[in-house]
Coordinates of C-alpha atoms in Angstrom, one line a residue:
Chain A
M306 CA 14.5 28.2 17.2
V307 CA 12.3 26.8 19.9
S308 CA 10.1 29.9 19.4
F309 CA 9.8 29.4 15.8
L310 CA 8.6 25.9 16.4
I311 CA 6.4 26.3 19.5
D312 CA 4.9 30.2 19.0
P313 CA 2.6 29.3 16.1
F314 CA 0.8 26.9 18.2
S315 CA -0.2 29.3 20.6
L316 CA -2.7 30.2 18.2
S317 CA -5.8 28.3 18.6
F318 CA -6.4 27.7 14.8
M319 CA -2.9 26.4 14.8
Q320 CA -3.7 24.0 17.6
R321 CA -6.7 22.6 15.9
G322 CA -4.9 22.3 12.7
L323 CA -2.0 20.4 14.5
V324 CA -4.2 17.9 16.5
G325 CA -6.5 17.6 13.2
G326 CA -3.5 17.1 11.1
I327 CA -1.9 14.6 13.3
L328 CA -5.0 12.5 13.5
I329 CA -5.9 12.5 9.7
G330 CA -2.3 11.7 9.0
M331 CA -2.3 8.7 11.2
T332 CA -5.7 7.6 9.8
C333 CA -4.5 7.8 6.0
A334 CA -1.0 6.4 6.6
V335 CA -2.6 3.1 8.5
L336 CA -4.5 2.4 5.6
G337 CA -2.0 3.5 3.4
A338 CA 0.2 0.5 4.0
F339 CA -2.6 -1.7 2.5
V340 CA -3.3 0.7 -0.5
V341 CA 0.3 0.5 -1.4
W342 CA 0.8 -3.2 -1.0
R343 CA -2.5 -4.3 -2.7
G344 CA -2.0 -1.9 -5.5
M345 CA -5.0 0.3 -4.7
A346 CA -3.5 3.7 -5.3
F347 CA -5.9 4.3 -8.3
I348 CA -8.8 3.3 -6.5
G349 CA -8.0 5.4 -3.4
D350 CA -7.6 8.6 -5.6
A351 CA -10.8 7.5 -7.2
M352 CA -12.6 7.3 -3.9
A353 CA -11.3 10.6 -3.0
H354 CA -12.9 12.2 -5.9
T355 CA -16.1 10.3 -5.9
V356 CA -17.0 11.3 -2.5
L357 CA -17.4 14.9 -3.6
P358 CA -21.0 14.6 -4.7
G359 CA -21.9 12.9 -1.4
I360 CA -20.2 15.9 0.3
V361 CA -21.9 18.4 -1.8
I362 CA -25.1 16.8 -1.5
A363 CA -25.0 16.6 2.4
F364 CA -23.7 20.0 2.6
L365 CA -26.7 21.3 0.6
N366 CA -29.1 19.6 3.0
G367 CA -27.3 20.4 6.1
A368 CA -26.5 16.7 6.7
S369 CA -23.3 15.2 8.1
L370 CA -20.4 15.6 5.6
F371 CA -19.0 12.3 6.7
V372 CA -22.2 10.4 6.2
G373 CA -22.6 12.0 2.5
A374 CA -19.3 10.8 1.8
L375 CA -19.4 7.5 3.2
I376 CA -22.5 6.9 1.0
A377 CA -20.8 7.9 -2.0
G378 CA -17.8 5.9 -1.0
I379 CA -20.1 2.8 -0.7
V380 CA -21.9 3.5 -4.0
T381 CA -18.2 3.8 -5.7
A382 CA -17.1 0.4 -4.0
V383 CA -20.2 -1.1 -5.1
G384 CA -20.3 0.5 -8.5
I385 CA -16.7 -0.6 -9.4
G386 CA -17.3 -4.2 -8.3
W387 CA -20.5 -4.2 -10.3
F388 CA -19.3 -3.0 -13.4
S389 CA -16.4 -5.2 -13.6
K390 CA -17.8 -8.2 -11.9
D391 CA -18.3 -10.5 -15.0
G392 CA -15.1 -9.4 -16.8
Q393 CA -17.0 -7.1 -19.4
V394 CA -15.3 -4.0 -18.5
R395 CA -11.6 -4.0 -16.8
E396 CA -11.6 -3.0 -13.3
D397 CA -9.2 0.1 -14.1
S398 CA -11.6 1.3 -16.8
A399 CA -14.8 1.1 -14.5
I400 CA -12.6 2.9 -11.5
G401 CA -11.9 5.6 -14.3
I402 CA -15.6 5.9 -15.4
M403 CA -16.9 6.1 -11.8
F404 CA -14.1 8.4 -10.9
S405 CA -14.6 11.1 -13.5
G406 CA -18.4 10.6 -13.7
L407 CA -19.0 11.2 -10.1
F408 CA -16.5 13.8 -9.6
A409 CA -18.0 15.8 -12.6
L410 CA -21.4 15.4 -10.7
G411 CA -19.9 16.8 -7.5
I412 CA -18.3 19.8 -9.4
A413 CA -21.6 20.3 -11.5
L414 CA -23.5 20.3 -8.1
L415 CA -21.0 22.8 -6.7
S416 CA -21.0 25.2 -9.5
R417 CA -24.6 25.8 -9.2
V418 CA -24.7 26.7 -5.6
N419 CA -21.5 27.8 -4.2
S420 CA -18.7 30.3 -4.3
Y421 CA -15.2 29.5 -5.4
Q422 CA -14.3 29.8 -1.9
D423 CA -16.0 26.8 -0.6
L424 CA -14.8 25.0 -3.8
S425 CA -11.2 25.5 -3.2
H426 CA -11.5 24.0 0.5
I427 CA -12.9 20.8 -0.5
L428 CA -10.7 20.6 -3.6
F429 CA -7.2 21.6 -1.9
G430 CA -7.9 21.3 1.9
N431 CA -7.7 23.8 4.7
V432 CA -6.6 21.9 7.9
L433 CA -6.5 25.6 9.6
G434 CA -10.1 25.5 9.1
V435 CA -11.0 22.4 11.0
S436 CA -13.2 23.1 14.1
W437 CA -13.2 21.1 17.4
G438 CA -16.4 19.3 16.1
D439 CA -14.4 18.4 12.9
I440 CA -11.7 17.0 15.1
A441 CA -14.3 15.1 17.2
A442 CA -15.4 13.3 13.9
I443 CA -11.8 12.8 12.7
T444 CA -11.0 11.1 16.0
V445 CA -14.1 8.9 15.7
V446 CA -12.8 7.8 12.3
L447 CA -9.5 7.2 13.5
I448 CA -10.6 4.8 16.1
I449 CA -12.9 2.9 13.5
V450 CA -9.9 2.6 11.1
G451 CA -7.7 1.7 13.8
A452 CA -10.1 -0.9 15.3
G453 CA -11.0 -2.3 12.1
V454 CA -7.4 -2.7 10.9
A455 CA -6.3 -4.1 14.4
L456 CA -9.3 -6.6 14.6
F457 CA -8.8 -7.8 11.1
Y458 CA -5.2 -7.5 10.8
K459 CA -4.5 -11.2 9.7
E460 CA -7.4 -11.2 7.3
L461 CA -6.4 -8.3 5.7
V462 CA -2.9 -9.4 5.3
V463 CA -3.8 -12.7 4.0
T464 CA -6.0 -11.6 1.5
S465 CA -3.5 -8.9 0.5
F466 CA -0.7 -11.3 0.1
D467 CA -2.4 -14.5 -1.4
P468 CA -6.2 -14.1 -2.0
G469 CA -6.4 -17.7 -3.5
H470 CA -5.1 -19.1 -0.1
A471 CA -7.4 -16.9 1.7
R472 CA -10.5 -18.3 -0.6
A473 CA -9.2 -21.7 0.2
I474 CA -9.2 -21.5 3.9
G475 CA -12.7 -20.0 3.9
L476 CA -12.3 -16.2 3.8
S477 CA -13.9 -13.9 1.4
P478 CA -11.4 -11.6 -0.3
A479 CA -14.3 -9.8 -1.6
T480 CA -15.9 -9.1 1.8
V481 CA -12.7 -8.2 3.2
R482 CA -12.1 -5.9 0.3
Y483 CA -15.4 -4.0 0.6
G484 CA -14.6 -3.6 4.3
L485 CA -11.4 -2.0 3.4
L486 CA -13.0 0.3 1.0
I487 CA -15.6 1.3 3.5
L488 CA -12.7 2.4 5.9
L489 CA -10.8 3.9 3.0
A490 CA -13.9 6.3 2.2
L491 CA -13.8 7.2 6.0
A492 CA -10.1 8.0 5.8
V493 CA -10.7 10.0 2.5
V494 CA -13.0 12.1 4.0
S495 CA -10.7 12.9 6.8
G496 CA -8.0 13.5 4.6
I497 CA -9.9 16.0 2.3
Q498 CA -10.0 18.4 5.2
A499 CA -6.3 18.5 5.4
V500 CA -5.3 18.3 1.8
G501 CA -8.3 18.1 -0.2
V502 CA -9.9 16.0 -3.0
V503 CA -7.0 16.3 -5.4
M504 CA -4.1 15.5 -3.1
V505 CA -5.5 13.2 -0.6
V506 CA -4.1 10.0 -2.4
S507 CA -0.7 11.6 -1.2
L508 CA -1.6 10.9 2.2
L509 CA -2.7 7.4 1.5
V510 CA 0.2 6.5 -0.8
T511 CA 3.4 8.4 0.0
P512 CA 4.2 7.8 3.6
A513 CA 3.4 4.1 3.3
A514 CA 5.6 3.9 0.1
T515 CA 8.3 5.7 1.7
A516 CA 8.2 3.5 4.7
S517 CA 8.1 0.4 2.5
L518 CA 11.8 1.5 1.2
L519 CA 12.9 1.6 5.1
T520 CA 11.3 -1.8 6.4
K521 CA 10.0 -5.0 5.1
R522 CA 7.6 -5.8 7.9
L523 CA 3.9 -4.6 7.4
D524 CA 3.4 -3.7 11.1
Q525 CA 6.6 -1.4 10.9
V526 CA 5.4 0.1 7.6
I527 CA 1.9 1.2 9.4
V528 CA 3.9 2.8 12.2
L529 CA 6.6 4.3 10.3
G530 CA 4.2 5.5 7.8
A531 CA 2.2 7.2 10.5
G532 CA 5.2 8.8 11.9
L533 CA 6.2 10.3 8.6
S534 CA 2.9 11.5 7.8
V535 CA 2.5 13.5 11.3
L536 CA 6.1 14.8 10.6
G537 CA 4.9 16.0 7.1
T538 CA 1.7 17.4 8.5
V539 CA 3.8 19.5 11.2
T540 CA 6.3 20.6 8.8
G541 CA 3.5 21.6 6.5
L542 CA 1.6 23.7 9.1
L543 CA 4.8 25.6 10.1
A544 CA 5.9 26.2 6.6
S545 CA 2.8 27.5 5.9
F546 CA 2.5 29.7 9.0
H547 CA 6.1 31.3 8.4
L548 CA 6.1 31.3 4.7
D549 CA 2.5 32.2 4.0
I550 CA 2.0 29.2 1.6
A551 CA -1.4 27.2 1.6
T552 CA -1.2 24.3 4.0
G553 CA -2.3 21.4 1.9
P554 CA 0.1 21.7 -0.8
V555 CA 3.1 22.1 1.8
I556 CA 2.3 18.9 3.5
V557 CA 2.1 16.8 0.3
L558 CA 5.2 18.5 -0.8
T559 CA 6.9 17.6 2.4
L560 CA 5.8 14.0 2.0
T561 CA 6.8 13.7 -1.4
G562 CA 10.2 15.3 -0.4
F563 CA 10.6 12.6 2.6
F564 CA 10.1 9.9 -0.4
I565 CA 12.5 11.2 -2.8
L566 CA 15.3 11.6 0.0
T567 CA 14.5 7.9 1.3
F568 CA 14.3 6.6 -2.5
L569 CA 17.8 7.9 -3.1
F570 CA 19.4 7.5 0.5
A571 CA 17.8 4.5 2.0
P572 CA 20.1 2.2 3.8
K573 CA 19.5 -0.8 2.1
Q574 CA 17.0 -0.3 -0.8
G575 CA 18.1 3.4 -1.7
W576 CA 19.2 4.0 -5.0
L577 CA 22.8 5.4 -3.9
M578 CA 23.5 2.3 -1.9
R579 CA 22.3 0.0 -4.8
L580 CA 24.5 2.1 -7.3
M581 CA 27.6 1.4 -4.8
D582 CA 26.8 -2.2 -4.9
G583 CA 26.5 -2.3 -8.4
D584 CA 23.1 -3.6 -7.8
L585 CA 21.0 -1.4 -10.1
P586 CA 19.6 -3.3 -13.3
R587 CA 21.7 -2.3 -16.4
R588 CA 19.7 -0.8 -19.3
A589 CA 19.4 -3.4 -22.0
N590 CA 21.0 -2.0 -25.2
Chain B
M1429 CA -28.0 -34.8 -9.1
S1430 CA -29.2 -38.3 -8.9
K1431 CA -26.0 -39.4 -10.3
A1432 CA -24.1 -37.2 -7.5
N1433 CA -26.3 -38.9 -4.8
R1434 CA -25.7 -42.4 -6.0
Q1435 CA -22.0 -41.7 -6.1
Q1436 CA -22.0 -40.4 -2.7
Q1437 CA -23.9 -43.6 -1.4
D1438 CA -21.9 -46.2 -3.3
V1439 CA -18.3 -44.8 -2.9
P1440 CA -16.6 -46.5 0.1
H1441 CA -14.4 -44.0 2.5
S1442 CA -11.3 -45.1 0.5
Q1443 CA -12.3 -42.5 -2.2
A1444 CA -10.6 -39.5 -1.0
L1445 CA -11.8 -37.3 -3.8
V1446 CA -14.7 -38.0 -6.2
I1447 CA -15.5 -35.6 -9.0
D1448 CA -18.9 -35.7 -11.0
D1449 CA -19.6 -34.1 -14.2
L1450 CA -17.3 -31.0 -13.3
T1451 CA -17.5 -28.5 -16.1
V1452 CA -15.8 -24.9 -15.9
A1453 CA -16.4 -22.2 -18.8
Y1454 CA -14.6 -19.0 -19.3
N1455 CA -16.7 -16.8 -21.2
S1456 CA -18.9 -19.8 -22.4
K1457 CA -15.8 -21.8 -23.7
P1458 CA -15.2 -24.8 -21.8
A1459 CA -11.9 -25.1 -19.9
I1460 CA -12.7 -28.4 -18.5
W1461 CA -15.3 -30.5 -19.8
D1462 CA -17.6 -33.1 -17.9
I1463 CA -14.8 -34.4 -15.6
D1464 CA -15.4 -37.6 -13.8
L1465 CA -12.5 -38.7 -11.1
N1466 CA -12.1 -41.1 -8.3
V1467 CA -9.1 -40.7 -6.6
P1468 CA -8.4 -43.3 -3.7
E1469 CA -7.0 -42.5 -0.4
G1470 CA -3.4 -42.6 -0.1
V1471 CA -2.0 -42.2 -3.6
L1472 CA 0.3 -39.8 -4.8
M1473 CA -1.3 -38.6 -8.4
G1474 CA 0.1 -36.6 -11.0
I1475 CA -2.2 -34.4 -13.3
V1476 CA -0.5 -34.1 -16.8
G1477 CA -1.5 -32.7 -20.1
P1478 CA -0.6 -29.9 -22.3
N1479 CA -0.8 -26.0 -21.8
G1480 CA -4.4 -25.0 -21.9
A1481 CA -5.6 -28.3 -20.7
G1482 CA -7.3 -27.2 -17.8
K1483 CA -5.0 -28.5 -15.0
S1484 CA -5.0 -25.7 -12.6
T1485 CA -8.5 -24.9 -13.5
L1486 CA -9.3 -28.4 -12.2
I1487 CA -7.7 -27.9 -9.0
K1488 CA -9.2 -24.3 -8.5
A1489 CA -12.6 -25.6 -9.3
S1490 CA -12.4 -28.5 -6.9
L1491 CA -11.5 -25.9 -4.2
N1492 CA -14.3 -23.5 -5.0
L1493 CA -11.8 -20.9 -6.1
I1494 CA -13.6 -20.4 -9.3
P1495 CA -17.2 -20.9 -10.2
R1496 CA -18.4 -24.1 -11.8
A1497 CA -20.7 -24.5 -14.9
A1498 CA -21.9 -27.7 -13.7
G1499 CA -20.7 -30.9 -11.5
T1500 CA -20.0 -31.8 -7.9
V1501 CA -16.8 -32.3 -6.0
R1502 CA -16.7 -34.3 -2.7
Y1503 CA -14.2 -35.0 -0.2
Y1504 CA -14.7 -38.3 1.6
G1505 CA -18.4 -37.8 0.5
K1506 CA -18.6 -34.2 1.8
P1507 CA -18.5 -30.9 -0.3
Y1508 CA -15.3 -28.4 -0.1
D1509 CA -17.4 -26.2 2.3
Q1510 CA -17.5 -28.9 5.0
A1511 CA -14.3 -30.6 4.2
R1512 CA -12.1 -27.4 4.3
S1513 CA -9.9 -28.6 7.2
L1514 CA -9.0 -31.6 5.4
V1515 CA -7.7 -30.1 2.3
G1516 CA -4.5 -28.3 1.8
Y1517 CA -3.3 -26.3 -1.3
V1518 CA 0.0 -25.3 -2.7
P1519 CA -0.7 -22.6 -5.4
Q1520 CA 1.6 -21.7 -8.2
R1521 CA 4.7 -19.9 -6.7
G1522 CA 4.0 -17.0 -9.2
S1523 CA 0.6 -16.3 -8.0
V1524 CA 1.6 -13.8 -5.2
D1525 CA 3.9 -11.0 -4.9
W1526 CA 7.0 -12.1 -3.3
D1527 CA 8.1 -8.5 -2.4
F1528 CA 5.2 -8.4 0.1
P1529 CA 6.8 -7.0 3.4
T1530 CA 6.2 -10.2 5.5
S1531 CA 8.5 -13.0 6.8
V1532 CA 8.8 -16.6 6.2
V1533 CA 7.4 -17.9 9.4
D1534 CA 4.5 -15.3 9.1
V1535 CA 3.5 -16.7 5.6
V1536 CA 3.7 -20.4 7.0
M1537 CA 1.5 -19.3 9.9
M1538 CA -1.2 -18.2 7.3
G1539 CA -1.8 -22.2 7.0
L1540 CA -3.5 -22.1 10.5
Y1541 CA -5.6 -19.0 9.9
G1542 CA -8.5 -21.1 8.8
K1543 CA -8.3 -22.9 12.1
L1544 CA -8.0 -19.8 14.1
G1545 CA -11.0 -18.4 12.7
W1546 CA -11.9 -14.6 13.0
F1547 CA -10.1 -12.1 15.5
R1548 CA -8.0 -14.6 17.1
R1549 CA -4.1 -13.7 16.3
P1550 CA -1.6 -16.5 15.9
G1551 CA 0.4 -17.1 19.2
R1552 CA 3.3 -19.1 20.6
K1553 CA 1.8 -22.5 19.6
E1554 CA 1.0 -21.3 16.0
R1555 CA 4.7 -20.2 15.8
E1556 CA 6.0 -23.6 16.9
L1557 CA 3.8 -25.5 14.6
A1558 CA 5.0 -23.2 11.9
M1559 CA 8.6 -23.8 12.9
Y1560 CA 8.2 -27.5 12.7
A1561 CA 6.6 -27.4 9.1
L1562 CA 9.8 -25.0 8.1
E1563 CA 12.2 -28.0 9.8
Q1564 CA 10.3 -30.5 7.5
V1565 CA 11.4 -28.6 4.4
S1566 CA 14.9 -27.5 5.8
M1567 CA 13.8 -24.0 6.0
Q1568 CA 14.1 -23.2 9.8
D1569 CA 17.2 -21.1 9.5
F1570 CA 15.2 -18.6 7.1
A1571 CA 12.1 -18.4 9.3
E1572 CA 12.6 -14.5 10.1
R1573 CA 14.0 -14.0 6.6
Q1574 CA 11.8 -11.5 4.6
I1575 CA 10.1 -13.2 1.8
S1576 CA 11.7 -11.0 -1.0
Q1577 CA 15.1 -12.4 -0.3
L1578 CA 14.2 -16.1 -1.2
S1579 CA 15.2 -17.9 -4.2
G1580 CA 12.6 -19.7 -6.2
G1581 CA 13.2 -22.9 -4.5
Q1582 CA 12.9 -21.4 -1.2
Q1583 CA 9.7 -19.9 -1.9
Q1584 CA 8.3 -23.2 -3.1
R1585 CA 9.4 -24.9 0.3
T1586 CA 7.9 -21.9 2.1
F1587 CA 4.4 -22.4 0.4
L1588 CA 5.0 -26.1 1.2
A1589 CA 5.4 -25.6 4.7
R1590 CA 2.2 -23.5 4.9
A1591 CA 0.2 -26.3 3.5
L1592 CA 1.9 -29.0 5.9
V1593 CA 1.3 -26.7 8.8
Q1594 CA -2.5 -27.4 8.0
D1595 CA -2.2 -30.9 8.8
A1596 CA -4.7 -31.8 5.9
Q1597 CA -5.6 -35.2 4.5
I1598 CA -5.6 -34.2 0.8
Y1599 CA -3.0 -32.0 -0.7
F1600 CA -3.2 -30.2 -4.2
M1601 CA -0.1 -28.6 -5.4
D1602 CA -0.2 -26.6 -8.6
E1603 CA 3.3 -27.1 -10.4
P1604 CA 5.6 -27.4 -7.3
F1605 CA 8.5 -28.3 -9.3
A1606 CA 8.3 -25.4 -11.8
A1607 CA 11.7 -23.7 -12.1
V1608 CA 13.2 -24.9 -8.9
D1609 CA 16.6 -26.2 -8.1
A1610 CA 17.5 -29.9 -7.7
V1611 CA 17.7 -29.7 -4.0
T1612 CA 14.3 -28.3 -3.6
E1613 CA 12.8 -30.7 -6.3
R1614 CA 14.6 -33.7 -4.4
A1615 CA 13.0 -32.3 -0.9
I1616 CA 9.8 -32.0 -2.3
V1617 CA 9.7 -35.4 -3.7
A1618 CA 10.7 -36.7 -0.2
I1619 CA 8.0 -34.9 1.2
L1620 CA 5.2 -36.1 -1.1
R1621 CA 6.5 -39.6 -0.3
E1622 CA 6.3 -38.9 3.4
L1623 CA 2.9 -37.5 3.1
R1624 CA 1.8 -40.7 1.1
A1625 CA 3.4 -43.0 3.7
Q1626 CA 1.3 -41.2 6.5
G1627 CA -1.9 -42.4 4.2
K1628 CA -2.6 -38.7 2.9
T1629 CA -3.5 -38.2 -0.7
V1630 CA -1.4 -35.9 -2.9
I1631 CA -2.7 -34.4 -6.3
V1632 CA 0.2 -32.6 -8.1
V1633 CA -0.1 -30.9 -11.4
H1634 CA 3.1 -31.7 -13.0
H1635 CA 4.9 -30.8 -16.4
D1636 CA 7.7 -33.1 -16.7
L1637 CA 6.6 -36.3 -18.4
Q1638 CA 10.0 -37.7 -18.0
T1639 CA 9.6 -38.0 -14.2
V1640 CA 5.9 -39.1 -14.0
E1641 CA 6.5 -42.6 -13.6
E1642 CA 9.2 -42.2 -10.8
Y1643 CA 7.3 -39.6 -8.9
F1644 CA 3.6 -40.7 -9.1
D1645 CA 1.8 -43.9 -8.4
W1646 CA -1.4 -42.6 -9.9
V1647 CA -1.9 -40.4 -13.0
T1648 CA -4.6 -38.5 -14.5
L1649 CA -4.0 -37.3 -18.1
L1650 CA -6.1 -34.4 -19.0
N1651 CA -7.0 -32.2 -22.0
V1652 CA -10.2 -30.6 -21.2
E1653 CA -11.8 -33.9 -20.8
V1654 CA -10.0 -36.6 -18.9
V1655 CA -8.1 -38.8 -21.4
A1656 CA -7.3 -41.4 -18.7
S1657 CA -7.0 -41.8 -15.0
G1658 CA -5.8 -44.6 -12.7
P1659 CA -2.5 -46.4 -11.6
T1660 CA 0.5 -44.9 -13.4
L1661 CA 1.5 -48.4 -14.6
E1662 CA -1.7 -49.0 -16.5
V1663 CA -2.7 -45.5 -17.6
F1664 CA 0.6 -43.8 -18.6
T1665 CA 1.0 -45.4 -21.9
A1666 CA 2.1 -44.1 -25.5
D1667 CA -1.4 -44.4 -26.5
H1668 CA -2.9 -42.3 -24.0
L1669 CA 0.0 -39.7 -24.5
Q1670 CA -1.0 -39.4 -28.1
Q1671 CA -4.6 -38.7 -27.3
T1672 CA -3.6 -36.3 -24.5
Y1673 CA -1.0 -34.3 -26.6
G1674 CA -1.7 -35.1 -30.3
G1675 CA 1.1 -35.0 -32.7
R1676 CA 2.7 -32.0 -31.0
V1677 CA 5.5 -33.5 -28.9
S1678 CA 6.8 -36.8 -30.7
Y1679 CA 9.7 -37.1 -28.3
L1680 CA 7.2 -38.3 -25.8
H1681 CA 6.8 -41.6 -27.4
E1682 CA 10.5 -42.4 -27.2
A1683 CA 10.6 -41.3 -23.6
D1684 CA 7.7 -43.5 -22.9
I1685 CA 9.1 -46.3 -24.7
A1686 CA 12.6 -45.9 -23.0
L1687 CA 11.0 -45.9 -19.6
G1688 CA 8.2 -48.5 -20.3

């Protein structure tokens, strides 16, 4: 049993995958608490897709993928804000337009230059492929995200819970939101290396949503979400090693499994306990 | 502009709030139109008017929460940006998500975030102030409770405590009595009177015309424009109510006659 758990990590690509995966999982889960409680799941998903052209353009020019993705992320944030500013276009429509438009641009660029191999890495992730250089970059992202959330925690909380009050006391919810979107762009670029563009929203949303079923304190949602995320990543790596399944999907499936189990069996808010308490809302006839 | 300047010079300090020519439009349709309002210090003022009269809009525009098409708002002669610490705001209870994972005392401490400024975290002192505010609304036993477990009245009292902890001079409250239990309503009324007794100015968006004369010594009747504003005894008349509400609510006259 121990060798089943330990042996795979004697291989250097598994070590890199483990370290990278843990760092990525923590980064995404920390922001995930805010993504979940601000109702930003859709914009998180959109951000993951819209950074694709940034990554591709940076890759083609030999520039930093992080910088390329970050620029694309900022373009997305500003673009969505600009399109929906005067209420001419609803925000979710603006997100949908930016999302599909920029993703299409990314795929179009990719299809001109690259083989499917590279495409699939970006779309579906490959945490076993991360280099020590990638890990250094991911570490920097984790530090920036962690420091950003720690320094601006109360501003993030008050603008999430009650933007009206935040504005009345002189905070700018829009500024905080842009800051959060930039952190989100950074986290998404990390996450893409583990599970790819298509599934990165899972790292952002699923652990935090699961943790929210278990605790009603935001700081605990963050810590618990990070823990679940790390557990999911390690499970994903092991399963992919022993069962020869692609790592990204296994990580996402594990996190989804955690969520379903928690939804059914959580001590207070789980479906089973509510059923036993007769607490479930009856369907209206 | 010249009118605003003149007002600023002429108005003595007893005017807590002076609003001049305030207009707010949504999609170029005016929600409130050319509002002029002088609210003296130390009054407990109700803002009443039909749905869509712009009552909440008036408050939000006064607090710079929504853009103005025109007009100025002065607190003791100063614009809101310079008077922020003088002003407390209790938004409508339904304006936030009460499932948000936070506790009652944490919400109350949000009232102190403005004074704390960036980077500083609330500490022991802030917690003590928050607990004191919770005692004033009889919620001290609920301090560590998750806000998702509160009743509507308890939610309202939590918001009230968050405003009290700011120790402001002027309070705006948007429908604090909406769908609360009788205990909460009495508790809120007691606090409003206590605030007035301390010389503070309280401005309340109010729905229940039956209680206007009992609760408020000053009243503004609003229907996009100000119909009348002044001491309740002078202003809260059948005539003005007719102008404010039109013919839509005939029982109002009877209520008014019975009370007046």
